[in-house]
XYZ file of C-alpha atoms in Angstrom:
157
model
C -7.877 36.008 36.455
C -5.821 37.143 33.470
C -3.082 34.546 34.050
C -5.603 31.704 34.185
C -7.301 32.915 31.005
C -4.010 33.148 29.122
C -2.970 29.706 30.410
C -6.283 28.305 29.196
C -5.841 29.998 25.801
C -2.287 28.660 25.547
C -3.467 25.137 26.369
C -6.233 25.399 23.774
C -3.763 26.604 21.133
C -1.448 23.681 21.954
C -4.364 21.279 21.472
C -5.214 22.885 18.136
C -1.553 22.702 17.062
C -1.421 19.024 17.985
C -4.615 18.300 16.019
C -3.303 20.166 12.972
C 0.055 18.395 13.229
C -1.656 15.003 13.288
C -3.830 15.969 10.319
C -0.742 17.222 8.444
C 1.104 13.934 9.032
C -1.939 11.959 7.888
C -2.340 14.023 4.709
C 1.405 13.920 4.021
C 1.457 10.109 4.260
C -1.630 9.887 2.014
C 0.049 12.134 -0.565
C 3.250 10.079 -0.372
C 1.271 6.859 -0.868
C -0.602 8.333 -3.841
C 2.670 9.586 -5.335
C 4.286 6.171 -4.928
C 1.233 4.534 -6.497
C 1.367 6.903 -9.475
C 5.115 6.336 -9.864
C 4.655 2.558 -9.850
C 1.846 2.760 -12.388
C 3.954 4.997 -14.627
C 6.788 2.462 -14.437
C 4.396 -0.359 -15.320
C 3.084 1.564 -18.332
C 6.628 2.204 -19.550
C 7.456 -1.496 -19.280
C 4.252 -2.494 -21.073
C 4.924 -0.012 -23.878
C 8.463 -1.273 -24.303
C 7.424 -4.952 -24.517
C 6.372 -4.415 -28.114
C 9.860 -3.299 -29.139
C 12.020 -6.450 -29.366
C 11.880 -7.546 -25.736
C 11.699 -4.044 -24.308
C 15.415 -3.435 -24.167
C 15.677 -5.938 -21.329
C 17.479 -8.492 -23.470
C 14.550 -10.924 -23.231
C 12.595 -12.202 -26.175
C 8.815 -12.346 -26.209
C 9.047 -16.111 -25.656
C 11.241 -15.673 -22.571
C 8.912 -13.034 -21.165
C 5.969 -15.345 -21.826
C 7.749 -18.213 -20.031
C 8.477 -15.990 -17.020
C 4.850 -14.934 -16.848
C 3.720 -18.567 -17.037
C 6.108 -19.515 -14.202
C 4.797 -16.631 -12.115
C 1.215 -17.666 -12.826
C 2.037 -21.249 -11.828
C 3.579 -20.040 -8.565
C 0.537 -17.923 -7.794
C -1.771 -20.854 -8.512
C 0.281 -23.074 -6.175
C 0.055 -20.468 -3.421
C -3.701 -20.166 -3.935
C -4.115 -23.947 -3.764
C -2.066 -24.098 -0.554
C -4.182 -21.335 0.994
C -7.369 -23.183 -0.001
C -6.032 -26.342 1.629
C -5.232 -24.527 4.879
C -8.695 -22.942 4.901
C -10.251 -26.384 4.387
C -8.263 -27.785 7.312
C -9.344 -24.880 9.510
C -12.994 -25.438 8.599
C -12.770 -29.150 9.407
C -11.148 -28.332 12.757
C -13.919 -25.840 13.502
C -16.505 -28.539 12.794
C -14.653 -30.997 15.039
C -14.566 -28.436 17.854
C -18.287 -27.757 17.441
C -18.982 -31.499 17.725
C -16.821 -31.725 20.855
C -18.669 -28.783 22.371
C -22.033 -30.427 21.702
C -20.743 -33.666 23.238
C -19.487 -31.876 26.364
C -22.788 -30.013 26.759
C -24.622 -33.349 26.522
C -22.304 -34.925 29.105
C -22.785 -31.951 31.441
C -26.566 -32.251 31.251
C -26.392 -36.009 31.944
C -24.096 -35.488 34.929
C -26.483 -32.822 36.214
C -29.401 -35.240 35.876
C -27.526 -37.956 37.775
C -26.549 -35.425 40.444
C -30.183 -34.448 40.885
C -31.274 -38.074 41.292
C -28.563 -38.960 43.805
C -28.261 -36.379 46.583
C -24.790 -37.549 47.636
C -23.427 -36.961 44.129
C -25.289 -33.655 43.992
C -23.604 -32.423 47.163
C -20.186 -33.546 45.883
C -20.779 -31.735 42.594
C -21.908 -28.620 44.472
C -18.735 -28.617 46.578
C -16.660 -29.026 43.394
C -18.451 -26.022 41.843
C -17.834 -23.934 44.983
C -14.141 -24.844 44.987
C -13.909 -24.050 41.275
C -15.528 -20.634 41.696
C -13.278 -19.891 44.692
C -10.204 -20.875 42.668
C -11.361 -18.634 39.808
C -11.837 -15.749 42.235
C -8.339 -16.218 43.688
C -6.810 -16.448 40.218
C -8.646 -13.281 39.146
C -7.379 -11.436 42.214
C -3.783 -12.529 41.552
C -4.008 -11.400 37.916
C -5.516 -8.053 38.967
C -2.733 -7.472 41.508
C -0.074 -8.327 38.893
C -1.630 -5.892 36.427
C -1.838 -3.226 39.134
C 1.832 -3.649 40.051
C 2.799 -3.545 36.364
C 0.873 -0.309 35.867
C 2.402 1.245 38.992
C 5.863 0.230 37.770
C 5.210 1.724 34.316
C 3.876 4.982 35.779
C 6.828 5.331 38.149
C 9.302 5.451 35.237
């Protein structure tokens, strides 16, 4: 009686401690991220304020700073153009795959029509479907057994 109740209370307090610990870690990382963000912004403001004073003490003239910014902008534009090109290629590939899918669906329906008109072909196609489904079942069983053995191995460690 009393031992079970205290064990239950202890377990509940452990759960509460774990929840509070997780919440603490989450809040601590959020505070650290906000602090880092504020520190970076403060550093950016200091650099911007110092640009007005003869190159900001960095030894660079306004012209040099301007040239660096233009080079950076050019690099960013190049990266954006490359990303746009990759996206365009992906979209064209998606369209090509959609066309292939439509073609294969059309071929499948035509083969099904021919199979219905010629009973010999229909029976051959039916036996192919049965063999395919049997092969899929065997493959599924092998994968399931491999996963089961992997899980048993992981649990035994």
